Coordinates of N, CA, C and O in Angstrom, one line a residue:
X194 N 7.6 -22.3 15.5 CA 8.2 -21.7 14.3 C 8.4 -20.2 14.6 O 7.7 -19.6 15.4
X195 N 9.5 -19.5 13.9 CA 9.8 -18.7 14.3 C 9.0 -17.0 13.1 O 9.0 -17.0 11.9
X196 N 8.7 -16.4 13.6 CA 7.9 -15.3 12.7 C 8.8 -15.0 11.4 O 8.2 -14.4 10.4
X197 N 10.1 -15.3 11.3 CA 10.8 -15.2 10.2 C 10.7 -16.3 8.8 O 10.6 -16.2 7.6
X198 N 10.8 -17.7 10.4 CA 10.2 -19.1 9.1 C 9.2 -18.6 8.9 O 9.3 -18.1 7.8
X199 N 7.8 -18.2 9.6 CA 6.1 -18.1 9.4 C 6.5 -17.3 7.8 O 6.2 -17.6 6.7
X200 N 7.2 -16.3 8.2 CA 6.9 -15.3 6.7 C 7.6 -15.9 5.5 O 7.4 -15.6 4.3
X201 N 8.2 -16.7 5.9 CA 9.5 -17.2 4.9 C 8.5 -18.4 4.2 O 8.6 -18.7 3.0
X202 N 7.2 -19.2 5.1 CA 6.4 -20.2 4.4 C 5.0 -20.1 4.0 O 4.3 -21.0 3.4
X203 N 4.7 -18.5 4.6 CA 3.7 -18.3 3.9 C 3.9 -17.7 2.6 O 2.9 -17.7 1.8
X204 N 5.2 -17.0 2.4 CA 5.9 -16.3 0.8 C 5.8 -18.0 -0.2 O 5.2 -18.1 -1.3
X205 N 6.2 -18.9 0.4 CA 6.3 -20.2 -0.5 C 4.7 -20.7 -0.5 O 4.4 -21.3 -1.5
X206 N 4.3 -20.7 -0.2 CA 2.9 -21.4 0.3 C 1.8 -20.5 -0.7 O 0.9 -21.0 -1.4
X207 N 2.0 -19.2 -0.7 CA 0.8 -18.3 -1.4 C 1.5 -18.1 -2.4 O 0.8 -17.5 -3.2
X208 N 3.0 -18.4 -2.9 CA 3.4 -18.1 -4.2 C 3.8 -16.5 -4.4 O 4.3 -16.0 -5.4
X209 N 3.7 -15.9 -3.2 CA 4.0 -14.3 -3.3 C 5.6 -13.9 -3.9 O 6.6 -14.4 -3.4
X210 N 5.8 -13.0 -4.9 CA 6.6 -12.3 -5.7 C 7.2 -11.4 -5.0 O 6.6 -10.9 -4.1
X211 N 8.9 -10.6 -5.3 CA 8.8 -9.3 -4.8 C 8.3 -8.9 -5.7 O 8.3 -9.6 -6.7
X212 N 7.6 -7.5 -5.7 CA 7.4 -6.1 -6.2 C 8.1 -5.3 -6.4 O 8.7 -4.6 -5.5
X213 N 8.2 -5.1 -8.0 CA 9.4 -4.1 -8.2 C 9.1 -2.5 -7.6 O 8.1 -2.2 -7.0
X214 N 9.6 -2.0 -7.8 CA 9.6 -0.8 -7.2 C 8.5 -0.1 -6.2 O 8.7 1.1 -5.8
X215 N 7.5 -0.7 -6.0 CA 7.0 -0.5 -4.7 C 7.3 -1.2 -3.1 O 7.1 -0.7 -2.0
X216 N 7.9 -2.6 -3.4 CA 8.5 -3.6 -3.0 C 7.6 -4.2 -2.0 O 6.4 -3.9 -1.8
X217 N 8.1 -5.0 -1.4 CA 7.2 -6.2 -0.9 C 6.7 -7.3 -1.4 O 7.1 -7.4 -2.5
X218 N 6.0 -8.1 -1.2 CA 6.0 -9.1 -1.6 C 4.0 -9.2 -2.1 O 3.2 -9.4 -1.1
X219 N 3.5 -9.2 -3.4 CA 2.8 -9.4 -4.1 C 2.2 -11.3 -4.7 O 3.1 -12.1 -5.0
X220 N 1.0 -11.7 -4.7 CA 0.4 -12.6 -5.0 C -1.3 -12.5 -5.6 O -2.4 -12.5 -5.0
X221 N -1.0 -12.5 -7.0 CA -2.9 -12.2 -7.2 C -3.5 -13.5 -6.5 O -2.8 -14.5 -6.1
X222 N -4.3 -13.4 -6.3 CA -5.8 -14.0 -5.6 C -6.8 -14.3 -7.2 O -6.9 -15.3 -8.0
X223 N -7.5 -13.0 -7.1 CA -8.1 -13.2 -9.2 C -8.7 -11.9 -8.7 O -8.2 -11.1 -7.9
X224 N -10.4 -12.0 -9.8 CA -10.9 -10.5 -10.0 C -12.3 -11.2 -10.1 O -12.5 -12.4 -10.2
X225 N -13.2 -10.1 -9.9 CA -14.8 -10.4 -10.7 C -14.8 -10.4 -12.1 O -14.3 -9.7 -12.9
X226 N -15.8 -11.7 -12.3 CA -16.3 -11.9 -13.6 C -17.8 -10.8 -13.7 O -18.5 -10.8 -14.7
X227 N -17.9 -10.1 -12.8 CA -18.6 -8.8 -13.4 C -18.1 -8.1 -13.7 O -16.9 -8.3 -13.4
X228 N -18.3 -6.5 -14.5 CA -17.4 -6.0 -15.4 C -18.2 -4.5 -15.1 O -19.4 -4.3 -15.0
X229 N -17.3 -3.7 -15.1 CA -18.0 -2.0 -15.3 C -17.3 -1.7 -16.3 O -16.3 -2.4 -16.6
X230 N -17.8 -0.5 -17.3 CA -17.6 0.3 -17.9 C -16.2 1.4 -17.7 O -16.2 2.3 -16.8
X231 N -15.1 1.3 -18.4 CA -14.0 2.2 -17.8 C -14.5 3.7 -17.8 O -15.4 4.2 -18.6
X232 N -13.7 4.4 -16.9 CA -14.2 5.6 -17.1 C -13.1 6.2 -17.6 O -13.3 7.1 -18.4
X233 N -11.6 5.6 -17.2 CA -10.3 6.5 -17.7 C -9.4 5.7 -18.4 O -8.5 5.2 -17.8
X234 N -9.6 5.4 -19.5 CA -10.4 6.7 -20.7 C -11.5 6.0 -20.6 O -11.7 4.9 -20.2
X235 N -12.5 7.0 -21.4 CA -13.8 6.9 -21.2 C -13.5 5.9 -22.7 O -12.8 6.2 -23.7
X236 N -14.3 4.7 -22.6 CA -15.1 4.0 -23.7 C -13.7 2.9 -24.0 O -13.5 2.3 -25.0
X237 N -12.6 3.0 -22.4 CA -11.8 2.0 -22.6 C -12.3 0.3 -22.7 O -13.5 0.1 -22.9
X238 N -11.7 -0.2 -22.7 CA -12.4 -1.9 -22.2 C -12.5 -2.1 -20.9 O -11.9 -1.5 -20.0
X239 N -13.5 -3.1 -20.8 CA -14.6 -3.0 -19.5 C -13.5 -3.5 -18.1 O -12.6 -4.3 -18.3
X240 N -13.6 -2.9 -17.2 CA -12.9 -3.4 -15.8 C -13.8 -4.9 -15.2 O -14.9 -5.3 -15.5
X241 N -12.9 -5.1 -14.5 CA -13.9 -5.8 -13.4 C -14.0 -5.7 -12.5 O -12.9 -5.4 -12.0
X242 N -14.9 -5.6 -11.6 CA -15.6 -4.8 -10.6 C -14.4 -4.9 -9.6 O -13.9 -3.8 -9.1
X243 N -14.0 -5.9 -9.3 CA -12.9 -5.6 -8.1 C -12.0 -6.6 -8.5 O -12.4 -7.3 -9.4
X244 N -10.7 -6.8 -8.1 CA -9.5 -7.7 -8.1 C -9.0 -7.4 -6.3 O -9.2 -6.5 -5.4
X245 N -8.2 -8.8 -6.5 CA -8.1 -9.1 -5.3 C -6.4 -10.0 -5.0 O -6.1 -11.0 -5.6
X246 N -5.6 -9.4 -4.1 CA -4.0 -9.3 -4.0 C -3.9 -9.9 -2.7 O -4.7 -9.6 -1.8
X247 N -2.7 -10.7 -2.5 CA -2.0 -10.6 -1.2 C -1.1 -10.0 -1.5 O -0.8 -9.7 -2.6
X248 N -0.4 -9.7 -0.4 CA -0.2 -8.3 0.0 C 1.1 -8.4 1.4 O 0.6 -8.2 2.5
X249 N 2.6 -8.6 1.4 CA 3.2 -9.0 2.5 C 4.7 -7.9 2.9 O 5.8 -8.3 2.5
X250 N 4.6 -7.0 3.5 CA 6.0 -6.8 3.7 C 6.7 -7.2 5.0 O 6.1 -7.1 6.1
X251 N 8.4 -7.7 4.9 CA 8.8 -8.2 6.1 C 10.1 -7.3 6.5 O 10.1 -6.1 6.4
X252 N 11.2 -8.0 7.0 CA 11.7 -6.9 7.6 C 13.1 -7.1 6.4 O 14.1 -6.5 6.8
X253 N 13.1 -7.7 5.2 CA 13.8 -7.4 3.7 C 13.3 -6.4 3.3 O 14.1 -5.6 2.8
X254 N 11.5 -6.0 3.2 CA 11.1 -5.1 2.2 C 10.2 -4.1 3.5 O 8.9 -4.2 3.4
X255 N 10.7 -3.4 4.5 CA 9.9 -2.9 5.1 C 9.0 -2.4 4.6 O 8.1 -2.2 5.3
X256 N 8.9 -2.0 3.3 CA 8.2 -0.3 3.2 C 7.6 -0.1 2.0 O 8.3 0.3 1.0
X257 N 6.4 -0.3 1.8 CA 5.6 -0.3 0.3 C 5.7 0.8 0.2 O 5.0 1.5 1.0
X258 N 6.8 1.7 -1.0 CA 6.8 2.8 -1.2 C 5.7 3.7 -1.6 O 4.6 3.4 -1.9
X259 N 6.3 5.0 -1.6 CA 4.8 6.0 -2.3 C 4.7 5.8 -3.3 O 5.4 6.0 -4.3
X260 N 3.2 5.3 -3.3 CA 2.5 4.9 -5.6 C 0.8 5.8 -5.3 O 0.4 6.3 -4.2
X261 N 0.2 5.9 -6.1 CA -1.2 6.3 -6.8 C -1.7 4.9 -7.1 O -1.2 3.9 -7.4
X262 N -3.0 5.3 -6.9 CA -3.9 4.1 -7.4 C -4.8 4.5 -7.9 O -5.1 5.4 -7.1
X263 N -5.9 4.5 -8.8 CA -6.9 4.6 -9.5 C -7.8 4.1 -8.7 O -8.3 4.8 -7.8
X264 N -8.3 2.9 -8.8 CA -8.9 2.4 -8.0 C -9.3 2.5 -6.4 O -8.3 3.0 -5.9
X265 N -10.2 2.2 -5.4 CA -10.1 1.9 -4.3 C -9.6 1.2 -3.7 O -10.0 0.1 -4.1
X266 N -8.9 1.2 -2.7 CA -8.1 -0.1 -2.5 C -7.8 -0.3 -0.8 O -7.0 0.3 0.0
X267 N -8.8 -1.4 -0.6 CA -9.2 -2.0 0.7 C -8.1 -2.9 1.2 O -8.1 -4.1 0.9
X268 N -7.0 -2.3 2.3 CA -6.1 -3.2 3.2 C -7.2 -3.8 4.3 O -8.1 -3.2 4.8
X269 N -6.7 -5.3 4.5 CA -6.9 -6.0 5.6 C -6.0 -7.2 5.8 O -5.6 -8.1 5.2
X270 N -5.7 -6.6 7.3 CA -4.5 -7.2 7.9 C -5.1 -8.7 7.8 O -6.4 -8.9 7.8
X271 N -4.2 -9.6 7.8 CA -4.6 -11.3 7.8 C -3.8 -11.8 8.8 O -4.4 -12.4 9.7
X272 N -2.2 -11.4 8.9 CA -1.6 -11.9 10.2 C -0.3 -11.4 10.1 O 0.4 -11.1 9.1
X273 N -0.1 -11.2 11.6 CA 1.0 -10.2 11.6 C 1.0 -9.1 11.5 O 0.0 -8.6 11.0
X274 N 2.1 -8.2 11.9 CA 1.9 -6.4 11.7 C 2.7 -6.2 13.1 O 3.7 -6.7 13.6
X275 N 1.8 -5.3 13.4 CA 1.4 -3.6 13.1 C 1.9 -3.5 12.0 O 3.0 -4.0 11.7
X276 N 1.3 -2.8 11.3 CA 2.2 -1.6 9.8 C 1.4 -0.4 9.9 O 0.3 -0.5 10.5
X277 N 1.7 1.0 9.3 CA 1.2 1.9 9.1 C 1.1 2.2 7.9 O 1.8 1.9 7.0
X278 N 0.2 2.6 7.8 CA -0.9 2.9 6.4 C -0.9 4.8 6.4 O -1.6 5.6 7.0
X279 N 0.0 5.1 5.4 CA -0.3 6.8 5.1 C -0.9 6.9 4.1 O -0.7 6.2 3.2
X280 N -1.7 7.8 4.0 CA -2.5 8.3 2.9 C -2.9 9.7 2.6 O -3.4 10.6 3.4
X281 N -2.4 9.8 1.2 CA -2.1 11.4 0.8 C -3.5 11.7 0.0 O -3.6 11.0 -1.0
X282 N -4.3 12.5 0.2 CA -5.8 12.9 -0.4 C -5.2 13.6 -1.2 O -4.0 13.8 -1.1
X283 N -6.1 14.1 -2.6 CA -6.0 14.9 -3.5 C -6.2 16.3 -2.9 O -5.7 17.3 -3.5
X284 N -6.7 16.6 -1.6 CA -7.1 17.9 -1.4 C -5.8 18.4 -0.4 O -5.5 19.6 -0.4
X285 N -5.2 17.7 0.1 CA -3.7 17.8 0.8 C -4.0 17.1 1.8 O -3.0 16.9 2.6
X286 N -5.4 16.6 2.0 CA -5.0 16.2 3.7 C -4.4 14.7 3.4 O -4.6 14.0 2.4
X287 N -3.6 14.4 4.9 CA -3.4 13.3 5.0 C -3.8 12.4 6.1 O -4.0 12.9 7.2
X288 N -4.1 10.9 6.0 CA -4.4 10.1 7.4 C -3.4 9.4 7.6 O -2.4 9.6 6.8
X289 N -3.3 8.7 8.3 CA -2.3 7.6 9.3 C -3.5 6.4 9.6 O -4.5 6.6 10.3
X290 N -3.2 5.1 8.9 CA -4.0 4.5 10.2 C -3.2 3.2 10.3 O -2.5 2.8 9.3
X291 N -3.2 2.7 11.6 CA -2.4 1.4 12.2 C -3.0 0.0 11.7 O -3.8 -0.5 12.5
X292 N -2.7 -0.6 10.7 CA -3.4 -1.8 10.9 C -2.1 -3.0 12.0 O -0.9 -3.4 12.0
X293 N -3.6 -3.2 12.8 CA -3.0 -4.1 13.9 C -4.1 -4.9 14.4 O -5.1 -5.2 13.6
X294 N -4.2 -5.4 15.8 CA -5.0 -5.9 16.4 C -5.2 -5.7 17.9 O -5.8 -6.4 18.7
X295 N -4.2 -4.4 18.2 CA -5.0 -3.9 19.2 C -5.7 -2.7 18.9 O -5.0 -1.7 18.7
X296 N -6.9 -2.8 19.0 CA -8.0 -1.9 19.0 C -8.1 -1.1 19.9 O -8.9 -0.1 19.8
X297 N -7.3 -1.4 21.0 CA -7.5 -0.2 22.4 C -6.9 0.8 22.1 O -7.2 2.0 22.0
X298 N -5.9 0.1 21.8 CA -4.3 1.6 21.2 C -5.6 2.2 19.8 O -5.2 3.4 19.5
X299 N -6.3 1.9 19.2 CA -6.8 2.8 18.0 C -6.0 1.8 16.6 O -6.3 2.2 15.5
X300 N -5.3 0.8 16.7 CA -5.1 -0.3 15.9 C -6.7 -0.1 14.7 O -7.6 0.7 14.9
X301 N -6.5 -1.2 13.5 CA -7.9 -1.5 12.7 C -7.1 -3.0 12.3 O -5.9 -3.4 12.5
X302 N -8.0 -3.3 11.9 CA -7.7 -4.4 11.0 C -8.2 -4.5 9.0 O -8.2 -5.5 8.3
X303 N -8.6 -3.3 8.8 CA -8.6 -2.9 8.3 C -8.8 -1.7 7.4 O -10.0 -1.4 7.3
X304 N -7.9 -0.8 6.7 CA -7.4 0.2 6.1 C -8.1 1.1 4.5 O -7.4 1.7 3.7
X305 N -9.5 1.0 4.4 CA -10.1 1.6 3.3 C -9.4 3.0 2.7 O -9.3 3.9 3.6
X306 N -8.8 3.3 1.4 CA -8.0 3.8 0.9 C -8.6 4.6 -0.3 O -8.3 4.3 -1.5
X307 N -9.5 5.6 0.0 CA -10.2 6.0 -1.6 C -9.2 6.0 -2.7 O -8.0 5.9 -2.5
X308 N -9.9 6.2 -4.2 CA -9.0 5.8 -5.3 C -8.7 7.3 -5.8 O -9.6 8.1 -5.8
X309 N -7.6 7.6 -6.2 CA -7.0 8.8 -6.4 C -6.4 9.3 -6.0 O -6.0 10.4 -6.4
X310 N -5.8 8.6 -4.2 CA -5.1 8.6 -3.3 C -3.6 8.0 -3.4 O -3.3 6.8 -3.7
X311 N -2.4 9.4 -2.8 CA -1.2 8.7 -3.2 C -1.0 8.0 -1.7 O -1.8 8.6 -0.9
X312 N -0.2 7.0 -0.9 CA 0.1 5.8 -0.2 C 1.6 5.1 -0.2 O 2.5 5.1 -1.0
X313 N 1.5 4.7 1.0 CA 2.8 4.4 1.3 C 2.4 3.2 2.8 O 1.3 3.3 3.4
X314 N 3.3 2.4 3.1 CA 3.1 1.6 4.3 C 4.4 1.1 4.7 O 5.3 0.7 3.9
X315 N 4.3 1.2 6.5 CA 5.7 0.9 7.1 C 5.2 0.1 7.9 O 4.2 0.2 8.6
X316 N 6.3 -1.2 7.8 CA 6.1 -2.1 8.7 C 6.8 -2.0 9.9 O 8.0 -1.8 9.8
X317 N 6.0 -2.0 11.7 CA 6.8 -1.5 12.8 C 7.9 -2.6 13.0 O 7.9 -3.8 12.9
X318 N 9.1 -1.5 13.4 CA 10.3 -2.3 13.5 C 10.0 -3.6 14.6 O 10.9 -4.4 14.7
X319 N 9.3 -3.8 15.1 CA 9.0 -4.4 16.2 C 8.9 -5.8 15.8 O 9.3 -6.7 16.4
X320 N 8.2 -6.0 14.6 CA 7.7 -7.0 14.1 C 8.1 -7.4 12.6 O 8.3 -6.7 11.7
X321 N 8.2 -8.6 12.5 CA 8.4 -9.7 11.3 C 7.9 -9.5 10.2 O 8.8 -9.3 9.3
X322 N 6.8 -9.4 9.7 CA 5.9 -9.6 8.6 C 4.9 -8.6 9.2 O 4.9 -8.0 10.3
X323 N 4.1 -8.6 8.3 CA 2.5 -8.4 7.7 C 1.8 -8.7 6.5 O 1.8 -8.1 5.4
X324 N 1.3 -9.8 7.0 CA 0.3 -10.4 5.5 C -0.9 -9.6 5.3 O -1.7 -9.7 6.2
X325 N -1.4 -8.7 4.1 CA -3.0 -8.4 4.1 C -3.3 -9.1 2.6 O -2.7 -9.7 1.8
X326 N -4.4 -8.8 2.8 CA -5.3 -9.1 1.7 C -5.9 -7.3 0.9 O -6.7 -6.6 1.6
X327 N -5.5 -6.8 -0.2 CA -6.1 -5.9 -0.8 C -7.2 -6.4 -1.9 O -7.1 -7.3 -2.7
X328 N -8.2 -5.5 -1.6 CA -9.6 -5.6 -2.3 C -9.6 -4.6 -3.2 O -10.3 -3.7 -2.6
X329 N -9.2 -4.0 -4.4 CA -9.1 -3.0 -5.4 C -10.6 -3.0 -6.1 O -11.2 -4.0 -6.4
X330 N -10.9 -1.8 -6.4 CA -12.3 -1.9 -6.9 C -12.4 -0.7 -7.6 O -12.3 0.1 -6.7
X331 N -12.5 -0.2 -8.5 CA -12.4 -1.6 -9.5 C -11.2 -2.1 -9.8 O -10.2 -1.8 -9.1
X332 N -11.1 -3.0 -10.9 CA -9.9 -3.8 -10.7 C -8.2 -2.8 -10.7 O -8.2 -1.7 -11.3
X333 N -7.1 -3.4 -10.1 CA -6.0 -3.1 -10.7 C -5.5 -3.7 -12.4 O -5.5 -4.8 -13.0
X334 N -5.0 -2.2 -12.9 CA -4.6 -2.3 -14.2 C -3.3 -1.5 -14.2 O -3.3 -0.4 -13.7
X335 N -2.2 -2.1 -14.8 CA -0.9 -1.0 -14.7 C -0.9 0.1 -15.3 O 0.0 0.9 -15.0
X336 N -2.2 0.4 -16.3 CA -2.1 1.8 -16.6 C -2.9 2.5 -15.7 O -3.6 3.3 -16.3
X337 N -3.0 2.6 -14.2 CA -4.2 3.1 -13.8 C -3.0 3.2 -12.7 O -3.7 3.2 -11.6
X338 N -1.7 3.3 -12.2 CA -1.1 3.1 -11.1 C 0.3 4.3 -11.6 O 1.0 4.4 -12.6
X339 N 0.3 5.0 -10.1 CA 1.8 5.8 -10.3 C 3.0 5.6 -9.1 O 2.8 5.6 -7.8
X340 N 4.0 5.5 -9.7 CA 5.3 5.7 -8.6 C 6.2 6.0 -8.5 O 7.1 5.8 -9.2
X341 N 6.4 6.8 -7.2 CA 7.4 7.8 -7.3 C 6.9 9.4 -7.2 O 6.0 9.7 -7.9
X342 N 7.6 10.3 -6.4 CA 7.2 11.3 -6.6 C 8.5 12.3 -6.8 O 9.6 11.8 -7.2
X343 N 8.5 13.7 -6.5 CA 9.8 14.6 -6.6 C 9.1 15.5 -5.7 O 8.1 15.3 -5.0
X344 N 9.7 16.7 -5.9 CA 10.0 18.0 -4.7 C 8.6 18.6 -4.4 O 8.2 19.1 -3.4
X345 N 7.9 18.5 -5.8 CA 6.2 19.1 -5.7 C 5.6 18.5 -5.1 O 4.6 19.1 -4.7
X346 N 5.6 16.9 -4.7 CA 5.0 16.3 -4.2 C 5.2 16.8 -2.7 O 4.4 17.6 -2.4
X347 N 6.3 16.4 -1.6 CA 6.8 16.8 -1.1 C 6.1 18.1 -0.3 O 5.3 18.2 0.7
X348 N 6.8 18.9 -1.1 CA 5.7 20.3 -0.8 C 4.4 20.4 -0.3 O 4.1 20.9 0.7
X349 N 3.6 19.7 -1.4 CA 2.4 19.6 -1.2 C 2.1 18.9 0.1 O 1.1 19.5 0.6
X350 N 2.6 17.9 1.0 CA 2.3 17.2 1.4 C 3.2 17.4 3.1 O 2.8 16.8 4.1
X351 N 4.3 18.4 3.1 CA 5.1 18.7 4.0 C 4.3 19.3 5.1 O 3.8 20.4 4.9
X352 N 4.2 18.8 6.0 CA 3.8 19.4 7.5 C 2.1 19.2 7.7 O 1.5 19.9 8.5
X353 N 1.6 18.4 6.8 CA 0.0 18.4 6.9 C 0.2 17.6 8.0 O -0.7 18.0 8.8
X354 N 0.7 16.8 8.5 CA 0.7 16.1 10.0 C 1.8 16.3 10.7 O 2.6 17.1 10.4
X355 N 2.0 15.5 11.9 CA 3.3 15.8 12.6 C 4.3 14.9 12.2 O 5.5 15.1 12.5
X356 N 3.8 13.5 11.3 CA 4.9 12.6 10.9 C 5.0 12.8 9.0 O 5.5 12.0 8.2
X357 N 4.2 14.3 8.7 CA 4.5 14.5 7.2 C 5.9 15.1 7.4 O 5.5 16.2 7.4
X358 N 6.8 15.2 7.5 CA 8.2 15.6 7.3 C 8.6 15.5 6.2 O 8.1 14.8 5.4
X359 N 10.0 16.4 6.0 CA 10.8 16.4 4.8 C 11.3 14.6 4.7 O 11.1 13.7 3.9
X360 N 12.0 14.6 5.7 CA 12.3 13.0 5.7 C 12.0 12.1 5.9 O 12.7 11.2 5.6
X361 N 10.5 11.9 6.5 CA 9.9 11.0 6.0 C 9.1 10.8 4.9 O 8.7 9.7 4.6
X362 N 8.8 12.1 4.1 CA 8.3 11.8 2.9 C 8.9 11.3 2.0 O 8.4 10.5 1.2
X363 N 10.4 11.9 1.8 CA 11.1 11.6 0.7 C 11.5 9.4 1.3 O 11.6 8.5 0.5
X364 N 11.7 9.3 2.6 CA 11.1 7.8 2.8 C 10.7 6.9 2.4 O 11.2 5.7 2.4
X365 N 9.1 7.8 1.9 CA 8.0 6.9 1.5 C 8.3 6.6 0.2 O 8.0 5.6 -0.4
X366 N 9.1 7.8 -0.6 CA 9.4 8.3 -2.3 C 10.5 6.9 -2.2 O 10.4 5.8 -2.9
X367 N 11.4 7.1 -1.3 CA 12.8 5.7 -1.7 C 13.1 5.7 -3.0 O 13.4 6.7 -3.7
X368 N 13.2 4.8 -3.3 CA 14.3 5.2 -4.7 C 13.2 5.3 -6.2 O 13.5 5.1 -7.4
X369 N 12.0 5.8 -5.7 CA 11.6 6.3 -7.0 C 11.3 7.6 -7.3 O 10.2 7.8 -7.7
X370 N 12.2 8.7 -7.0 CA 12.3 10.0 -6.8 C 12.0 10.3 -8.4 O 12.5 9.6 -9.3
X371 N 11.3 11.3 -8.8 CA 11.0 11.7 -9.9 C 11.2 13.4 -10.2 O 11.1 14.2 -9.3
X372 N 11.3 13.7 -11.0 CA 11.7 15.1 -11.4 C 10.1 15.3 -11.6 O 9.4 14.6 -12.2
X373 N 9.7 16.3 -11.0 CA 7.8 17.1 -11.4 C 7.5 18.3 -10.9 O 6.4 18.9 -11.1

């Protein structure tokens, strides 16, 4: 089978969705029936401790654009890849890390993402798919998620590495450019 059918039957098989404007292809999994206390807003209704997503972009939706997340949010590669995993800190820095499965080259197979962190992921031209599995904790809720950024973003974020660029940031932004 060829890595295009594989993505093409694991999209039918797991039930995965595109994703609108972050894109790629989305499937809940579920959440814990344990529950924390919201903190934003304080004295909202209760979370559950974690929710849990597949997670696939192929070579239609290379590129989980730049979003915010509230939550933490645990990538692990399941099959397929390389993809790159950027992550923008609140304090300006940013990381890079490869989920893959070679470990010699500095590969992971999995991508821990603190929550308050903006994100973006490219899948290497080289390859077909990448299926993960995301572990959000606490759970994903659509009021707790942002997308899209504009020029301040940008700024902030311009030359903190050697692949922060003007052009690849605005990239990661793709068509959800925002005025801020």
């Amino acid at each position: 089978m060829s890595t295009e059918s594989r993505a093409g039957a694991i999209i039918r098989q797991l039930d995965l969705k595109p994703l609108p404007k972050e894109s790629g292809y989305l499937g809940l999994i579920g959440s814990s029936a344990l529950t924390t206390p919201a903190d934003d807003p304080p004295g909202g209704p209760p979370l559950a401790i974690q929710s849990q997503v597949y997670y696939m972009l192929t070579r239609d939706f290379p590129i989980n654009y730049l979003h915010w997340l509230a939550p933490d949010d645990t990538h692990i590669l399941v099959e397929g890849g390389p993809v790159d995993y950027f992550i923008f800190h609140p304090d300006g820095h940013v990381d890079k890390i490869t989920l893959g499965r070679d470990y010699a080259a500095g590969q992971r197979p999995i991508a821990p993402v603190p929550g308050g962190c903006w994100k973006a992921l490219r899948l290497h031209e080289s390859v077909s798919f990448a299926l993960m599995v995301n572990v959000l904790t606490p759970e994903f809720t659509a009021d707790r998620v942002k997308i899209g950024a504009g020029a301040g973003w940008i700024q902030r974020y311009k030359g903190a590495a050697s692949w922060a660029t003007e052009e690849n940031l605005r990239a990661f932004i793709g068509p959800n450019w925002t005025d801020n």
